[in-house]
Coordinates of C-alpha atoms in Angstrom, one line a residue:
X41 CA 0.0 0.0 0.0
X42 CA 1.1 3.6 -0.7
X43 CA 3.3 5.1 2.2
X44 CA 0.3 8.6 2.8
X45 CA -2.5 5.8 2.0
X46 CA -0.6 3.6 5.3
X47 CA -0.4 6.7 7.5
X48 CA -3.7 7.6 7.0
X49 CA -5.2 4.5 8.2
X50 CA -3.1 4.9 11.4
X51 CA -4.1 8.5 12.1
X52 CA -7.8 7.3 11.8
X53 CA -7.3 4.8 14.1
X54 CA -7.5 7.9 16.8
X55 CA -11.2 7.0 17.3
X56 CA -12.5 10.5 16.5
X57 CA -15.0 11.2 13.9
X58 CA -14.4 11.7 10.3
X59 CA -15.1 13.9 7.5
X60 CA -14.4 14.5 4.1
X61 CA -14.9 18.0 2.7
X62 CA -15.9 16.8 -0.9
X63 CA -18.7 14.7 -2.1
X64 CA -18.0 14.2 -5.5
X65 CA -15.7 11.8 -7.1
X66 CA -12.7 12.1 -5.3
X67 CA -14.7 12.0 -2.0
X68 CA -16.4 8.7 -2.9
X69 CA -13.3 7.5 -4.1
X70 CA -11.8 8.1 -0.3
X71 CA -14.8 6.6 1.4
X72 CA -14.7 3.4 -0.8
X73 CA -11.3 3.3 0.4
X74 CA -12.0 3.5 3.8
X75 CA -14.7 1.2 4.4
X76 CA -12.4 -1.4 2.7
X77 CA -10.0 -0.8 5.6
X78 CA -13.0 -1.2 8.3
X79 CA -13.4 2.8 8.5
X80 CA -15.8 5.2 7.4
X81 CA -17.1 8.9 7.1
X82 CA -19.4 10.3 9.6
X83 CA -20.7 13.7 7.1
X84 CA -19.5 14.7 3.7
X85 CA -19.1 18.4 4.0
X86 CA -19.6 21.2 1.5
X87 CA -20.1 25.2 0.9
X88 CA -22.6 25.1 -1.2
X89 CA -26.7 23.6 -0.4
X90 CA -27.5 22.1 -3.9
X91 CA -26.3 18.4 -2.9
X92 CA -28.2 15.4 -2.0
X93 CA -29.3 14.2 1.7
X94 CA -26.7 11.9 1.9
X95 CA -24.3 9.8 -0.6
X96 CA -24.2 5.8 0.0
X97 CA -25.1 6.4 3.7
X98 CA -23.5 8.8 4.5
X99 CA -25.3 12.7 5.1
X100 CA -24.1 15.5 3.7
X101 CA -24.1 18.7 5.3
X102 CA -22.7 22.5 4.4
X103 CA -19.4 23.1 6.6
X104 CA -21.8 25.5 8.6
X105 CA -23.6 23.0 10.2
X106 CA -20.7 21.4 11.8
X107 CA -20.1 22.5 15.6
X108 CA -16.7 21.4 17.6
X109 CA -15.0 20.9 14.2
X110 CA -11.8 19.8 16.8
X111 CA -13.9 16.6 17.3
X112 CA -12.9 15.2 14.2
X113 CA -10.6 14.0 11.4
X114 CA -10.5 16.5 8.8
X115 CA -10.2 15.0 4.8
X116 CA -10.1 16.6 1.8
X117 CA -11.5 15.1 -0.7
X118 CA -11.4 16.8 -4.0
X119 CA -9.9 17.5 -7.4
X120 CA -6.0 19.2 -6.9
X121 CA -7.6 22.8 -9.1
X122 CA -9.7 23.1 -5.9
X123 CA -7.4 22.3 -2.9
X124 CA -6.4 25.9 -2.0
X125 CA -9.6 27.0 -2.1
X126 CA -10.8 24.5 0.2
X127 CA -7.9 24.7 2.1
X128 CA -8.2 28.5 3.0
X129 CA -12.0 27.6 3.9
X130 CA -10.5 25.6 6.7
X131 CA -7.9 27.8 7.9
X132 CA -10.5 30.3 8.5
X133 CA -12.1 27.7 10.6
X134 CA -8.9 26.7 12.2
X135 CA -9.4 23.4 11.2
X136 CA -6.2 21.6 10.2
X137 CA -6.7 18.9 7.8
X138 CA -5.3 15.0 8.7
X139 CA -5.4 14.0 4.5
X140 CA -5.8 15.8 1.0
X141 CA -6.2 14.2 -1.8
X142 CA -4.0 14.4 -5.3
X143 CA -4.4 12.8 -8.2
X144 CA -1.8 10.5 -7.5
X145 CA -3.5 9.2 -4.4
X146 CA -7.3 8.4 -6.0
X147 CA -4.8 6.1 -8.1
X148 CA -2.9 4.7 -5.6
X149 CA -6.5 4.2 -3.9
X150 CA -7.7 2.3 -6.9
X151 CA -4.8 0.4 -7.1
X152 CA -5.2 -0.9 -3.5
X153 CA -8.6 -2.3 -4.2
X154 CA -7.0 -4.5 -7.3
X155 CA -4.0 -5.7 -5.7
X156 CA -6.4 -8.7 -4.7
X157 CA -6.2 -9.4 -8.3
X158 CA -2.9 -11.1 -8.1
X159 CA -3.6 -13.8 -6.9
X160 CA -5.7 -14.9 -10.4
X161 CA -2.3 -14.1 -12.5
X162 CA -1.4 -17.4 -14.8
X163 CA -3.3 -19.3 -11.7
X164 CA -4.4 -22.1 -14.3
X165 CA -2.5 -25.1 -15.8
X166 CA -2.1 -25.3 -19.6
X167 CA -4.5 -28.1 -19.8
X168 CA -7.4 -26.1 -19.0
X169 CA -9.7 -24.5 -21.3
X170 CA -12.0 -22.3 -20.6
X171 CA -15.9 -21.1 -22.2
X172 CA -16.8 -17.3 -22.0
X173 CA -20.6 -17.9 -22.2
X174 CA -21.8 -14.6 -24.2
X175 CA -26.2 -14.0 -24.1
X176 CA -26.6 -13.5 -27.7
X177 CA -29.5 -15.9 -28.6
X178 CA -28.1 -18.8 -30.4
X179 CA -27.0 -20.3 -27.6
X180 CA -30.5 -22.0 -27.2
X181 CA -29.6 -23.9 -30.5
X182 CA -26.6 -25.6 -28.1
X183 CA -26.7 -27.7 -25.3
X184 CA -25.2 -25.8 -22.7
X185 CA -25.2 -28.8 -20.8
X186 CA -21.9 -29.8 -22.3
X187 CA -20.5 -27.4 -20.4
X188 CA -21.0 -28.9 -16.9
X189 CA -17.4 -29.1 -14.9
X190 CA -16.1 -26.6 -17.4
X191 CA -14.1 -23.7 -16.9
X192 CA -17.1 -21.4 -17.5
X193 CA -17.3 -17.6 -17.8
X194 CA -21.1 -15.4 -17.9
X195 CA -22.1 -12.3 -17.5
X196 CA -24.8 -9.5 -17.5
X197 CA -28.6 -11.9 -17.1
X198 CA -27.1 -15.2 -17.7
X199 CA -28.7 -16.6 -14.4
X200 CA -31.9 -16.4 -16.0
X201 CA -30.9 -18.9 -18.7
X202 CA -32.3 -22.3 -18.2
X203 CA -29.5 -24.4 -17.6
X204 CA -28.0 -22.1 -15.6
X205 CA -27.8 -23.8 -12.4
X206 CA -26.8 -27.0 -14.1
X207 CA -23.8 -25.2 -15.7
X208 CA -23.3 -23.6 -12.1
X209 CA -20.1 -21.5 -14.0
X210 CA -17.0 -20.9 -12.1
X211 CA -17.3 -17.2 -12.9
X212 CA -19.3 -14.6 -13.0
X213 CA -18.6 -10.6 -14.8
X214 CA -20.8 -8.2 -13.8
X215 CA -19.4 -5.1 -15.9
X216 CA -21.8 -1.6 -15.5
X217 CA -23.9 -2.2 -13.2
X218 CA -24.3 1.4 -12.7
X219 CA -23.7 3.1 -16.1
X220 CA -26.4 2.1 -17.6
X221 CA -28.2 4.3 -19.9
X222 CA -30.7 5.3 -17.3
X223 CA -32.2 8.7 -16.2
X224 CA -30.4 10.1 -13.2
X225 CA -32.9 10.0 -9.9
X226 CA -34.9 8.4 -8.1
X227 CA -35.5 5.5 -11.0
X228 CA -31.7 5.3 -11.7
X229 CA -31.0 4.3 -7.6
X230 CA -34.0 1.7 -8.3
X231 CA -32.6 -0.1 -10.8
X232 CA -29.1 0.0 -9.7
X233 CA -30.3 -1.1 -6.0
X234 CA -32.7 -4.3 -7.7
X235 CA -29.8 -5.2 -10.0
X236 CA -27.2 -5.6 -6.9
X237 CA -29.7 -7.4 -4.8
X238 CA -31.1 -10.2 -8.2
X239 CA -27.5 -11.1 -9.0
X240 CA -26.6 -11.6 -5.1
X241 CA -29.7 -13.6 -4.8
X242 CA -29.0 -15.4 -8.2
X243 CA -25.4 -15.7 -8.7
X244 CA -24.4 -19.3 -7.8
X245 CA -21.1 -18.6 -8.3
X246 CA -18.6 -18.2 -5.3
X247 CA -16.1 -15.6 -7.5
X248 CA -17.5 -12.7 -9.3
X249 CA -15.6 -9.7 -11.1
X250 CA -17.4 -5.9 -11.8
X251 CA -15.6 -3.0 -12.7
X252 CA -14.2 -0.3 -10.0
X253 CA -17.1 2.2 -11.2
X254 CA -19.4 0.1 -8.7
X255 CA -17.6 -0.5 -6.3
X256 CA -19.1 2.4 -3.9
X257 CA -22.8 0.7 -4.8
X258 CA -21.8 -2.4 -3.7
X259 CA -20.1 -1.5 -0.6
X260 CA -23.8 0.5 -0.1
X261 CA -26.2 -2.4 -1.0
X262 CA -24.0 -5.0 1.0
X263 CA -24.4 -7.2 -2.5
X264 CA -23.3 -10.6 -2.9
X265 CA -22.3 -11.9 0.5
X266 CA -20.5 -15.2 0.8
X267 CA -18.7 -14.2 -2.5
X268 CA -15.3 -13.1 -3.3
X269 CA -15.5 -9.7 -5.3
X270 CA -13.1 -8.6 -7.2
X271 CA -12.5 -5.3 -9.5
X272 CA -11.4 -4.6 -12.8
X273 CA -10.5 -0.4 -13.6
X274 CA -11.1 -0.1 -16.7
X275 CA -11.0 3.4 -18.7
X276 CA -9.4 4.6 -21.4
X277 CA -8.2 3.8 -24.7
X278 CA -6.8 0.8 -26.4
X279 CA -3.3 0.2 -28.0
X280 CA -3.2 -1.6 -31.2
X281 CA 0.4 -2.0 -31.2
X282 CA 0.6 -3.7 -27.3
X283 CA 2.1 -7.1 -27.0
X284 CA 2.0 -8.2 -23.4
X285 CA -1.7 -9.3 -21.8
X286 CA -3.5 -6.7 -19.8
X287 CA -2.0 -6.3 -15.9
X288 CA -5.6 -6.3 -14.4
X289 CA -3.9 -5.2 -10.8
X290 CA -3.8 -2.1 -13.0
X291 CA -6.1 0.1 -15.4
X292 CA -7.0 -1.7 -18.7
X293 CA -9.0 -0.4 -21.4
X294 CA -12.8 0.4 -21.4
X295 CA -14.9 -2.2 -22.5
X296 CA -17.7 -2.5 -25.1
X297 CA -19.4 -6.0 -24.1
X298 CA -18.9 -8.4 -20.8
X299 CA -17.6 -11.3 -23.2
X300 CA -14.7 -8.2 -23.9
X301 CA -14.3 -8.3 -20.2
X302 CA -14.1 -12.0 -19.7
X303 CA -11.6 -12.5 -22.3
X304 CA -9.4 -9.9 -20.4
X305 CA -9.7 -12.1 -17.0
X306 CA -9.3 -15.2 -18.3
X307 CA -6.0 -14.3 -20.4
X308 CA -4.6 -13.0 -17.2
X309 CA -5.6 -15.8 -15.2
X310 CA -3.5 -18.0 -17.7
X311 CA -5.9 -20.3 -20.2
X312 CA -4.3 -21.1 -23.1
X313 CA -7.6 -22.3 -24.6
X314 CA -10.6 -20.3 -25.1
X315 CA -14.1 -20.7 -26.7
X316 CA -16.8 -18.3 -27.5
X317 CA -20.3 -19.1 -27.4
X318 CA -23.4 -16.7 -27.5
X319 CA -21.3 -13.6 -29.6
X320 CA -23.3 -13.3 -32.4
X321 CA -23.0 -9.0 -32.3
X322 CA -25.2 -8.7 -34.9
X323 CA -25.9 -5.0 -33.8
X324 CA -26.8 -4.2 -36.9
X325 CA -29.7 -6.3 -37.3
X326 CA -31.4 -3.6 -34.4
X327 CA -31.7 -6.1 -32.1
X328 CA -29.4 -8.0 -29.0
X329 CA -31.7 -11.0 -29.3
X330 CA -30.7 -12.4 -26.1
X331 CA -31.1 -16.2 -25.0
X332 CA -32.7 -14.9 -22.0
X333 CA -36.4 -14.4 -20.7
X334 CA -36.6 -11.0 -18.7
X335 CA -39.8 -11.8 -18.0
X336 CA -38.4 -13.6 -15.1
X337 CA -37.6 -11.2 -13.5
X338 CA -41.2 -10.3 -12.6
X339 CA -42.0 -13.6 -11.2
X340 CA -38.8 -12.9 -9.2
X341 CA -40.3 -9.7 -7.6
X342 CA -37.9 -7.3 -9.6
X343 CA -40.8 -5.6 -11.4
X344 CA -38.9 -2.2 -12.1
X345 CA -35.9 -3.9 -13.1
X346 CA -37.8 -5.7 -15.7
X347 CA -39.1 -2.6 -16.7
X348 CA -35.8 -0.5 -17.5
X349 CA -33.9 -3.6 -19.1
X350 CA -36.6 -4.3 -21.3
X351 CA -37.0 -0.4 -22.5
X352 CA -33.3 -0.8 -22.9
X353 CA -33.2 -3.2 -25.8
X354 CA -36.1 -0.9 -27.2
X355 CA -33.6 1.8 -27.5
X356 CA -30.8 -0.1 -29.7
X357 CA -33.8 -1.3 -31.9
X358 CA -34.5 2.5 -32.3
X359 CA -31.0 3.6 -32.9
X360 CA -30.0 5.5 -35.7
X361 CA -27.4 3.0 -38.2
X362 CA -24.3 5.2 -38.0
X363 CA -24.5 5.2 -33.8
X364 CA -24.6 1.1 -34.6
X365 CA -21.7 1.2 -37.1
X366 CA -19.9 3.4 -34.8
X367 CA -20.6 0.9 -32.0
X368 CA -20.1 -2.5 -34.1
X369 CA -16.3 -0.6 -34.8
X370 CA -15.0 -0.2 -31.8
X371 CA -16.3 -3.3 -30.2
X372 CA -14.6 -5.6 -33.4
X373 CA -11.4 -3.4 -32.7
X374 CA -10.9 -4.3 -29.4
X375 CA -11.8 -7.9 -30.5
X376 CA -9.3 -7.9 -32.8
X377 CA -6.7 -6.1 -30.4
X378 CA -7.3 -9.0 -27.9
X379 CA -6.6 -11.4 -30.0
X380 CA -3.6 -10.0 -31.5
X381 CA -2.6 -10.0 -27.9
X382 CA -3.5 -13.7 -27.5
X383 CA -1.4 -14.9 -30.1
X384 CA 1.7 -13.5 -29.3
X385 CA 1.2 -15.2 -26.7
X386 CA 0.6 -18.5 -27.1
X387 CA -3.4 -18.6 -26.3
X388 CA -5.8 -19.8 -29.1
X389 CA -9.5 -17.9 -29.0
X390 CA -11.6 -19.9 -30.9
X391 CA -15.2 -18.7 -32.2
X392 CA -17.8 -21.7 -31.4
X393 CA -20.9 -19.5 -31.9
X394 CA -23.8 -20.9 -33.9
X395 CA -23.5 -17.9 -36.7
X396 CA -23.3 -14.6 -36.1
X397 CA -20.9 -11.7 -37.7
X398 CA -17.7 -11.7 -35.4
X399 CA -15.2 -13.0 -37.6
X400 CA -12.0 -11.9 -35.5
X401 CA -11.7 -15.2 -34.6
X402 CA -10.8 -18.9 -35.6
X403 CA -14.4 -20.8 -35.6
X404 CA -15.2 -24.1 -34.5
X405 CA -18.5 -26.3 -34.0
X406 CA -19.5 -26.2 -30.0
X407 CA -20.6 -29.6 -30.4
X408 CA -17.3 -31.3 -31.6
X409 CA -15.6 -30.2 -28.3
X410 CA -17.2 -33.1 -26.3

């Protein structure tokens, strides 16, 4: 762990109070940190009044509300333009901050919450092959069944499939839970709150991987309890001349689908073999046709759930053709930059989707391979 990161963990361990003065991303950032360590924020504090009640739990109040401001641990949570503005705030309070933030630290505090990721690097034996199970809906011509006591990879609503409890796979990806295309508000916190709480009540599987973004909302909603959780950072671009696989203790690339995702973990975790099933991407067709039935989620009680998803796959089918191209592009880039990747070093990705247009890879029949 970073040297400031260690001493502030020990200064906290004072058993006063804390609070952050910052509520935005930098803030959150901080209290994600903290609860992983067994701490947390008492108030987020601000100048201004136009903020929410409270942010995952925690209230958040203008500096002017706080009396004995000596009673507690003093963070700064914000971006570095606004430090000596906040700072002199303070000072005119005579309040002496314990910890400010700096770009460097909100990575450094990202970087602590992957560094469980190690333990997954080239962790499997060449004679394992792996399956990342994809939603596109061909994979009801298949007999998932086959893939009992595989190495199975699935993602995003594959616990509504079936066989799903049958395959019982190894792995789950959960990637945006919370950036979905939804309206910020009231319906937003919904639908982020009843998709934490259906894939901890769904999930069979004991190790699951979602991206950093969530990680606050999980920590919130308490999801997924018995299960190891782990985080993947991913933002930015990707390099189309890289050779070496993706350090996932470390930012990797955004992501345009959770079979994207899954390929990234299971490179790094060392299979040599890999098969794609359910990645037809036939965006242009209007339509995700998923294998699923998201009408189980009503019987399940998640009602509103059901609702947003469903209105979701109304909007690609309304989509105008060059936001699909534009789409279809990036997503069969980074296929193809993966795989480049993956040759060079010495892992085969193989195609065994009934049809579909992603051609990026070698294709084989899902049936032969049992």
């Amino acid at each position: 762990m970073d040297k400031k990161l260690s001493i502030l963990l020990e200064v906290l361990k004072n058993k006063k109070r804390n609070i952050c003065y910052g509520a935005g991303v930098y803030g959150q950032r901080l209290l994600g940190f903290l609860r992983a360590h067994k701490l947390n924020l008492d108030y987020f504090v601000v100048t201004g009044n136009n903020m929410p009640e409270e942010i995952f739990g925690v209230p958040v109040k203008n500096i002017n509300e706080i009396d004995n401001c000596e009673d507690y641990n003093w963070l700064i949570g914000v971006s570095e333009k606004y430090t000596e503005e906040i700072k002199k705030i303070l000072e005119s309070k005579n309040i002496r901050p314990c910890f400010i933030t700096d770009d460097k630290n909100i990575e450094n505090i990202i970087e602590d919450a992957l560094l469980v990721n190690q333990e997954f690097r080239n962790v499997i034996s060449e004679s394992r092959r792996c399956f990342i199970l994809g939603t596109g809906g061909t994979i009801r011509l298949q007999d998932l069944k086959n893939l009992y006591n595989e190495d199975v990879f699935s993602c995003s609503f594959c616990s509504l499939l079936e066989d799903y409890n049958y395959i019982n796979p190894k792995y789950y990806v959960l990637p945006a839970l919370t950036s979905d295309p939804v309206e910020i508000g009231k319906e937003r916190e919904t639908y982020i709150r009843e998709k934490i709480n259906f894939f901890s009540k769904t999930i069979t599987s004991n190790v699951i991987f979602c991206d950093y973004y969530d990680y606050n909302y999980i920590q919130y909603y308490k999801g997924f309890k018995g299960k190891k959780i782990y985080y993947l950072y991913q933002a930015g671009e990707w390099d189309d001349e890289r050779r070496c696989t993706y350090d996932l203790c470390a930012k990797t690339p955004a992501i345009q689908t959770g079979s994207i995702m899954m390929l990234k973990i299971a490179i790094f975790m060392g299979y040599k073999e890999i098969y794609l099933i359910g990645t037809e991407h036939d965006l242009v067709t209007h339509n995700y046709g998923h294998a699923y039935d998201l009408e189980k989620l009503k019987g399940l009680g998640f009602d509103e759930l059901f609702k947003i998803a469903t209105s979701q796959n109304i909007g690609i089918e309304t989509r105008k053709n060059r936001d699909i191209l534009r789409m279809s592009l990036n997503m069969y880039n980074q296929y193809y930059y993966l795989n480049n990747i993956a040759k060079l070093n010495g892992v085969h990705i193989y195609n065994a989707t009934e049809g579909g247009s992603l051609d990026e890879f070698e294709r084989t029949r899902f049936e032969e391979l049992f």
